Short mmCIF file of C-alpha atoms in Angstrom, two decimals:
data_model
loop_
_atom_site.label_atom_id
_atom_site.label_comp_id
_atom_site.label_asym_id
_atom_site.label_seq_id
_atom_site.Cartn_x
_atom_site.Cartn_y
_atom_site.Cartn_z
CA UNK Y 1 44.90 16.87 -16.48
CA UNK Y 2 46.64 14.82 -18.96
CA UNK Y 3 46.75 10.99 -19.53
CA UNK Y 4 49.43 9.30 -21.64
CA UNK Y 5 47.82 6.60 -23.76
CA UNK Y 6 49.87 3.67 -25.42
CA UNK Y 7 48.53 4.06 -28.99
CA UNK Y 8 50.47 0.90 -30.25
CA UNK Y 9 49.04 -1.45 -27.48
CA UNK Y 10 45.78 -3.21 -28.58
CA UNK Y 11 45.49 -6.04 -31.21
CA UNK Y 12 44.25 -3.57 -33.64
CA UNK Y 13 46.22 -0.63 -32.81
CA UNK Y 14 46.06 2.44 -33.53
CA UNK Y 15 42.52 2.86 -34.42
CA UNK Y 16 40.87 1.80 -31.10
CA UNK Y 17 43.18 3.90 -29.30
CA UNK Y 18 42.68 7.15 -31.51
CA UNK Y 19 38.81 6.73 -31.30
CA UNK Y 20 38.82 5.86 -27.72
CA UNK Y 21 41.06 8.88 -26.98
CA UNK Y 22 38.55 11.19 -28.88
CA UNK Y 23 35.46 9.83 -27.01
CA UNK Y 24 37.22 10.29 -23.63
CA UNK Y 25 38.42 13.78 -24.48
CA UNK Y 26 34.88 14.82 -25.46
CA UNK Y 27 33.03 13.18 -22.67
CA UNK Y 28 35.46 13.74 -19.83
CA UNK Y 29 37.05 16.88 -20.72
CA UNK Y 30 40.78 15.79 -20.28
CA UNK Y 31 43.80 15.95 -22.38
CA UNK Y 32 45.09 12.77 -23.95
CA UNK Y 33 48.65 12.24 -25.10
CA UNK Y 34 48.85 9.46 -27.76
CA UNK Y 35 52.30 7.77 -27.53
CA UNK Y 36 53.40 6.02 -30.65
CA UNK Y 37 54.66 6.12 -34.32
CA UNK Y 38 53.82 9.75 -35.35
CA UNK Y 39 53.89 8.74 -39.02
CA UNK Y 40 50.88 6.49 -38.34
CA UNK Y 41 49.02 8.52 -35.72
CA UNK Y 42 49.06 12.14 -37.11
CA UNK Y 43 47.11 11.62 -40.37
CA UNK Y 44 44.51 9.52 -38.79
CA UNK Y 45 44.14 11.90 -35.79
CA UNK Y 46 43.92 14.82 -38.12
CA UNK Y 47 41.24 13.24 -40.19
CA UNK Y 48 39.12 12.42 -37.01
CA UNK Y 49 39.72 15.19 -34.61
CA UNK Y 50 37.26 17.57 -36.40
CA UNK Y 51 36.44 19.40 -33.06
CA UNK Y 52 39.89 20.25 -32.11
CA UNK Y 53 40.02 18.12 -28.81
CA UNK Y 54 42.93 18.41 -26.79
CA UNK Y 55 44.74 15.26 -28.09
CA UNK Y 56 48.62 15.46 -28.83
CA UNK Y 57 51.08 13.03 -30.07
CA UNK Y 58 54.31 11.83 -28.34
CA UNK Y 59 56.53 10.16 -30.86
CA UNK Y 60 57.82 6.74 -29.96
CA UNK Y 61 59.44 4.86 -32.97
CA UNK Y 62 59.43 1.27 -31.35
CA UNK Y 63 56.58 -0.99 -30.57
CA UNK Y 64 56.53 -3.92 -28.00
CA UNK Y 65 54.28 -6.48 -29.42
CA UNK Y 66 52.23 -8.98 -27.61
CA UNK Y 67 54.70 -11.97 -28.44
CA UNK Y 68 57.65 -10.03 -27.32
CA UNK Y 69 59.53 -10.92 -24.32
CA UNK Y 70 59.59 -7.88 -21.95
CA UNK Y 71 63.14 -7.97 -20.88
CA UNK Y 72 64.77 -8.64 -24.24
CA UNK Y 73 62.36 -6.19 -26.04
CA UNK Y 74 63.04 -3.38 -23.62
CA UNK Y 75 66.73 -3.79 -24.52
CA UNK Y 76 66.31 -4.03 -28.22
CA UNK Y 77 63.35 -1.35 -28.49
CA UNK Y 78 64.21 1.25 -25.81
CA UNK Y 79 61.96 3.82 -27.15
CA UNK Y 80 59.01 1.59 -27.20
CA UNK Y 81 55.66 3.45 -26.71
CA UNK Y 82 55.20 2.13 -23.11
CA UNK Y 83 58.67 3.34 -21.97
CA UNK Y 84 58.02 6.64 -23.65
CA UNK Y 85 54.67 7.04 -22.14
CA UNK Y 86 55.78 6.15 -18.63
CA UNK Y 87 58.80 8.66 -18.97
CA UNK Y 88 55.87 11.32 -19.52
CA UNK Y 89 54.44 10.22 -16.15
CA UNK Y 90 57.75 10.35 -14.39
CA UNK Y 91 58.42 13.72 -15.64
CA UNK Y 92 54.92 15.07 -14.51
CA UNK Y 93 53.92 15.61 -18.07
CA UNK Y 94 51.05 13.18 -17.69
CA UNK Y 95 49.25 12.02 -14.42
CA UNK Y 96 48.60 8.57 -15.55
CA UNK Y 97 49.54 5.95 -18.14
CA UNK Y 98 47.04 3.52 -19.97
CA UNK Y 99 48.04 0.50 -22.22
CA UNK Y 100 46.18 -2.29 -23.84
CA UNK Y 101 49.38 -3.89 -24.63
CA UNK Y 102 51.62 -6.68 -23.52
CA UNK Y 103 51.12 -7.02 -19.56
CA UNK Y 104 54.53 -8.26 -19.01
CA UNK Y 105 55.81 -5.32 -20.98
CA UNK Y 106 53.94 -2.73 -19.09
CA UNK Y 107 55.11 -4.36 -15.89
CA UNK Y 108 58.59 -4.44 -16.58
CA UNK Y 109 58.81 -0.99 -17.92
CA UNK Y 110 56.70 0.45 -15.25
CA UNK Y 111 59.10 -1.01 -12.51
CA UNK Y 112 62.14 0.29 -14.66
CA UNK Y 113 60.80 3.84 -15.00
CA UNK Y 114 58.64 4.48 -12.03
CA UNK Y 115 59.74 1.87 -9.60
CA UNK Y 116 57.57 0.80 -6.47
CA UNK Y 117 55.61 2.84 -3.86
CA UNK Y 118 57.76 2.79 -0.88
CA UNK Y 119 57.10 -0.40 1.25
CA UNK Y 120 55.75 -2.41 -1.54
CA UNK Y 121 57.54 -5.64 -2.29
CA UNK Y 122 55.40 -6.75 -5.47
CA UNK Y 123 52.92 -4.64 -7.47
CA UNK Y 124 49.50 -6.39 -8.10
CA UNK Y 125 47.40 -6.33 -11.14
CA UNK Y 126 43.84 -5.57 -9.99
CA UNK Y 127 40.54 -6.60 -11.59
CA UNK Y 128 36.95 -5.42 -10.92
CA UNK Y 129 34.78 -8.71 -10.87
CA UNK Y 130 31.03 -8.21 -11.43
CA UNK Y 131 29.27 -9.37 -8.47
CA UNK Y 132 25.74 -9.04 -6.92
CA UNK Y 133 25.31 -5.39 -5.92
CA UNK Y 134 28.27 -4.09 -8.04
CA UNK Y 135 31.88 -4.85 -8.33
CA UNK Y 136 34.52 -6.66 -6.09
CA UNK Y 137 38.31 -5.57 -6.37
CA UNK Y 138 40.37 -8.76 -6.76
CA UNK Y 139 44.19 -9.03 -6.56
CA UNK Y 140 46.36 -10.29 -7.67
CA UNK Y 141 45.26 -11.48 -11.04
CA UNK Y 142 48.60 -12.30 -12.83
CA UNK Y 143 51.44 -10.14 -11.87
CA UNK Y 144 52.89 -12.61 -9.26
CA UNK Y 145 52.40 -16.16 -9.80
CA UNK Y 146 54.34 -17.03 -6.48
CA UNK Y 147 53.72 -15.00 -3.35
CA UNK Y 148 54.63 -14.64 0.24
CA UNK Y 149 52.07 -13.74 3.03
CA UNK Y 150 53.61 -10.16 3.36
CA UNK Y 151 52.67 -9.79 -0.36
CA UNK Y 152 49.04 -10.63 0.11
CA UNK Y 153 48.99 -8.24 3.09
CA UNK Y 154 50.10 -5.49 0.98
CA UNK Y 155 47.68 -6.38 -1.62
CA UNK Y 156 44.88 -5.99 0.93
CA UNK Y 157 46.00 -2.63 1.98
CA UNK Y 158 46.24 -1.49 -1.72
CA UNK Y 159 42.94 -3.08 -2.64
CA UNK Y 160 41.04 -1.42 0.30
CA UNK Y 161 42.44 2.06 -0.60
CA UNK Y 162 41.27 1.50 -4.16
CA UNK Y 163 37.84 0.20 -3.15
CA UNK Y 164 37.34 3.13 -0.68
CA UNK Y 165 38.81 6.00 -2.66
CA UNK Y 166 37.91 5.07 -6.40
CA UNK Y 167 34.77 2.84 -5.86
CA UNK Y 168 33.45 4.94 -3.02
CA UNK Y 169 32.98 1.90 -0.60
CA UNK Y 170 33.38 3.11 3.05
CA UNK Y 171 35.27 0.40 5.21
CA UNK Y 172 35.49 -2.10 2.42
CA UNK Y 173 35.32 -5.69 3.49
CA UNK Y 174 38.46 -7.73 2.80
CA UNK Y 175 38.34 -11.45 2.10
CA UNK Y 176 41.08 -14.08 1.69
CA UNK Y 177 40.22 -16.45 -1.12
CA UNK Y 178 40.47 -20.08 0.03
CA UNK Y 179 38.85 -23.36 -0.44
CA UNK Y 180 36.82 -23.07 2.86
CA UNK Y 181 35.45 -20.27 5.01
CA UNK Y 182 36.66 -21.56 8.38
CA UNK Y 183 40.08 -20.36 9.78
CA UNK Y 184 42.74 -22.86 9.18
CA UNK Y 185 41.43 -23.92 5.86
CA UNK Y 186 43.59 -23.37 2.79
CA UNK Y 187 47.15 -23.92 1.46
CA UNK Y 188 50.32 -22.99 3.50
CA UNK Y 189 50.19 -19.44 1.92
CA UNK Y 190 46.60 -18.79 2.97
CA UNK Y 191 47.04 -20.15 6.47
CA UNK Y 192 50.15 -17.96 7.06
CA UNK Y 193 48.51 -14.90 5.48
CA UNK Y 194 45.32 -15.12 7.72
CA UNK Y 195 46.76 -13.77 11.04
CA UNK Y 196 48.50 -11.00 9.19
CA UNK Y 197 45.22 -9.76 7.75
CA UNK Y 198 43.63 -10.28 11.35
CA UNK Y 199 46.21 -7.81 12.76
CA UNK Y 200 46.15 -5.45 9.95
CA UNK Y 201 43.51 -2.99 11.11
CA UNK Y 202 41.59 -3.61 7.91
CA UNK Y 203 37.89 -4.62 7.75
CA UNK Y 204 38.96 -8.29 7.49
CA UNK Y 205 36.17 -10.80 7.24
CA UNK Y 206 38.03 -13.88 6.96
CA UNK Y 207 38.24 -16.68 4.36
CA UNK Y 208 35.98 -16.48 1.29
CA UNK Y 209 35.01 -19.09 -1.34
CA UNK Y 210 33.92 -18.13 -4.85
CA UNK Y 211 30.18 -18.35 -3.98
CA UNK Y 212 30.75 -15.47 -1.30
CA UNK Y 213 32.92 -13.35 -3.79
CA UNK Y 214 30.12 -13.64 -6.57
CA UNK Y 215 27.45 -13.05 -3.96
CA UNK Y 216 28.94 -9.70 -3.08
CA UNK Y 217 29.97 -10.42 0.29
CA UNK Y 218 33.27 -8.92 -0.02
CA UNK Y 219 34.48 -5.68 -1.40
CA UNK Y 220 38.19 -6.80 -1.81
CA UNK Y 221 39.52 -10.35 -2.35
CA UNK Y 222 43.28 -11.12 -2.13
CA UNK Y 223 44.96 -14.13 -3.55
CA UNK Y 224 48.25 -15.10 -5.36
CA UNK Y 225 48.43 -14.02 -9.07
CA UNK Y 226 48.47 -17.76 -10.45
CA UNK Y 227 45.03 -18.47 -8.46
CA UNK Y 228 43.69 -14.97 -9.37
CA UNK Y 229 44.39 -15.51 -13.03
CA UNK Y 230 42.96 -18.89 -13.26
CA UNK Y 231 39.77 -17.42 -11.44
CA UNK Y 232 39.59 -14.55 -13.79
CA UNK Y 233 39.80 -16.54 -17.06
CA UNK Y 234 37.36 -19.17 -15.67
CA UNK Y 235 34.86 -16.66 -14.75
CA UNK Y 236 35.15 -14.86 -18.09
CA UNK Y 237 34.74 -18.41 -19.88
CA UNK Y 238 31.72 -19.36 -17.81
CA UNK Y 239 29.96 -15.92 -18.30
CA UNK Y 240 30.56 -16.39 -22.22
CA UNK Y 241 29.17 -19.86 -22.07
CA UNK Y 242 26.04 -18.82 -20.16
CA UNK Y 243 25.31 -15.79 -22.58
CA UNK Y 244 26.02 -18.02 -25.62
CA UNK Y 245 23.73 -20.86 -24.45
CA UNK Y 246 20.95 -18.32 -23.59
CA UNK Y 247 21.16 -16.47 -26.64
CA UNK Y 248 20.79 -19.84 -28.61
CA UNK Y 249 17.85 -20.99 -26.57
CA UNK Y 250 16.11 -17.68 -27.01
CA UNK Y 251 16.57 -17.69 -30.70
CA UNK Y 252 15.17 -21.43 -30.87
CA UNK Y 253 11.47 -20.59 -31.65
CA UNK Y 254 9.05 -17.68 -32.21
CA UNK Y 255 7.93 -18.25 -28.74
CA UNK Y 256 11.21 -17.84 -27.14
CA UNK Y 257 12.06 -14.97 -29.34
CA UNK Y 258 8.73 -13.15 -28.31
CA UNK Y 259 10.06 -13.90 -24.48
CA UNK Y 260 13.42 -12.38 -25.53
CA UNK Y 261 11.94 -9.40 -26.84
CA UNK Y 262 9.86 -8.73 -23.69
CA UNK Y 263 12.83 -9.42 -21.46
CA UNK Y 264 15.30 -7.25 -23.54
CA UNK Y 265 15.94 -4.70 -20.94
CA UNK Y 266 16.91 -7.32 -18.30
CA UNK Y 267 19.24 -9.11 -20.83
CA UNK Y 268 20.84 -5.72 -21.81
CA UNK Y 269 21.49 -5.04 -18.20
CA UNK Y 270 23.18 -8.46 -17.66
CA UNK Y 271 25.13 -8.13 -20.95
CA UNK Y 272 26.39 -4.67 -19.88
CA UNK Y 273 27.37 -6.10 -16.34
CA UNK Y 274 29.53 -8.81 -17.87
CA UNK Y 275 31.02 -6.79 -20.70
CA UNK Y 276 34.75 -6.11 -19.93
CA UNK Y 277 34.79 -3.21 -22.06
CA UNK Y 278 32.65 -1.37 -19.39
CA UNK Y 279 35.29 -1.74 -16.90
CA UNK Y 280 37.97 -0.74 -19.38
CA UNK Y 281 41.41 -1.28 -17.50
CA UNK Y 282 43.06 -2.86 -14.42
CA UNK Y 283 45.17 -0.63 -12.28
CA UNK Y 284 48.72 -2.00 -11.72
CA UNK Y 285 48.79 -1.12 -7.76
CA UNK Y 286 52.13 -0.62 -6.16
CA UNK Y 287 53.93 1.05 -8.88
CA UNK Y 288 55.00 4.69 -8.10
CA UNK Y 289 52.64 6.06 -10.61
CA UNK Y 290 49.15 5.58 -11.95
CA UNK Y 291 49.39 2.69 -14.45
CA UNK Y 292 46.49 1.01 -15.95
CA UNK Y 293 46.39 -2.19 -18.31
CA UNK Y 294 43.55 -2.99 -20.50
CA UNK Y 295 42.66 -6.14 -22.66
CA UNK Y 296 44.51 -6.66 -25.98
CA UNK Y 297 40.97 -6.89 -27.57
CA UNK Y 298 39.96 -3.55 -26.45
CA UNK Y 299 37.72 -1.63 -28.93
CA UNK Y 300 37.37 2.13 -28.85
CA UNK Y 301 34.58 1.85 -26.08
CA UNK Y 302 36.82 -0.13 -23.92
CA UNK Y 303 39.72 2.52 -24.36
CA UNK Y 304 37.38 5.32 -23.45
CA UNK Y 305 36.54 3.58 -20.27
CA UNK Y 306 40.19 2.70 -19.51
CA UNK Y 307 40.81 6.33 -19.68
CA UNK Y 308 37.72 7.06 -17.54
CA UNK Y 309 39.25 4.78 -14.80
CA UNK Y 310 42.47 6.47 -14.93
CA UNK Y 311 40.84 9.91 -14.61
CA UNK Y 312 38.78 8.77 -11.63
CA UNK Y 313 42.04 7.45 -10.01
CA UNK Y 314 43.74 10.95 -10.47
CA UNK Y 315 40.56 12.79 -9.12
CA UNK Y 316 40.65 10.49 -5.99
CA UNK Y 317 44.33 11.22 -5.35
CA UNK Y 318 44.71 7.39 -5.43
CA UNK Y 319 48.66 7.30 -5.51
CA UNK Y 320 48.99 9.65 -2.46
CA UNK Y 321 46.41 7.49 -0.67
CA UNK Y 322 48.11 4.44 -1.38
CA UNK Y 323 51.62 5.79 -0.06
CA UNK Y 324 49.93 7.06 3.16
CA UNK Y 325 48.01 3.91 3.89
CA UNK Y 326 51.03 1.48 3.31
CA UNK Y 327 53.19 3.66 5.41
CA UNK Y 328 50.67 3.75 8.34
CA UNK Y 329 49.53 0.09 8.18
CA UNK Y 330 53.03 -1.36 7.62
CA UNK Y 331 54.63 0.68 10.05
CA UNK Y 332 52.26 -0.19 12.82
CA UNK Y 333 52.58 -3.75 12.20
CA UNK Y 334 56.42 -3.62 11.96
CA UNK Y 335 56.26 -6.03 8.99
CA UNK Y 336 59.57 -6.17 7.24
CA UNK Y 337 59.38 -5.80 3.60
CA UNK Y 338 61.32 -8.55 1.65
CA UNK Y 339 63.84 -7.58 -0.87
CA UNK Y 340 62.67 -8.61 -4.41
CA UNK Y 341 65.69 -10.18 -6.16
#
């Protein structure tokens, strides 16, 4: 099993990628192909890979930076590390691709190289939100700012397959993000999507608000990419605010410091639950290949967990299950797939 890793993706590339690849190769017994500038990667990998772990290098001379415009950069830098890594997946030399680079760049190159799963109008970027009792699959979180009801139906199908096959949640509960629980609430997109999800055959539980999401009442939540991205960034900001304020309060006096020491196991559990590096990467569902996108600030641990998530998706035959589920659900509904212009 080989996974192609964009070694020029994170803010501090290639150090987190090299170290994360070493950690994953040792812990998960998988082969990692580092894709990037060989002259930069080879000396560092040779110095660190003292145990001869199965890590190789695929040379890619170009780097797609965070500030680059995806379409223009793909034309000016055709041998960028994203394009080269995705080509490895297309040729069957790797079973998945992982990058902590420019999200738009990964999306554009993945569509250009791998295309969509048959029946998918728009791929969706997917996040795991920490909620009461575990994690909730939320999509889309930024790939598609403007959506149609058919898109959200496809997001729900793909999210359900991911929750069932990778997170091992039987009959995942699907919720539609809205400003009210009652049917008929929400904007026009939500109102038109509701009946499609009702007829989908999925375990649709209706509209959900933020409180239901974080209370763990849904396993999958679907929304448009604009709303999902705002929700994601707001949640991350609130989590950081709470942990920062709590830390300051606990360090305020010797009494609170003593209390913090006694409660250290509980605080460690909360910190781990809210740490994005524990999740590692978000799957780009709907691409005809396994593609995962991590945060630009990813450290070695985050890269290792991104590779772990990709490894789990390969083991779960995620791509094949997505293809089968979309074909079955969409054909039974006779829902036309809009052309993406």
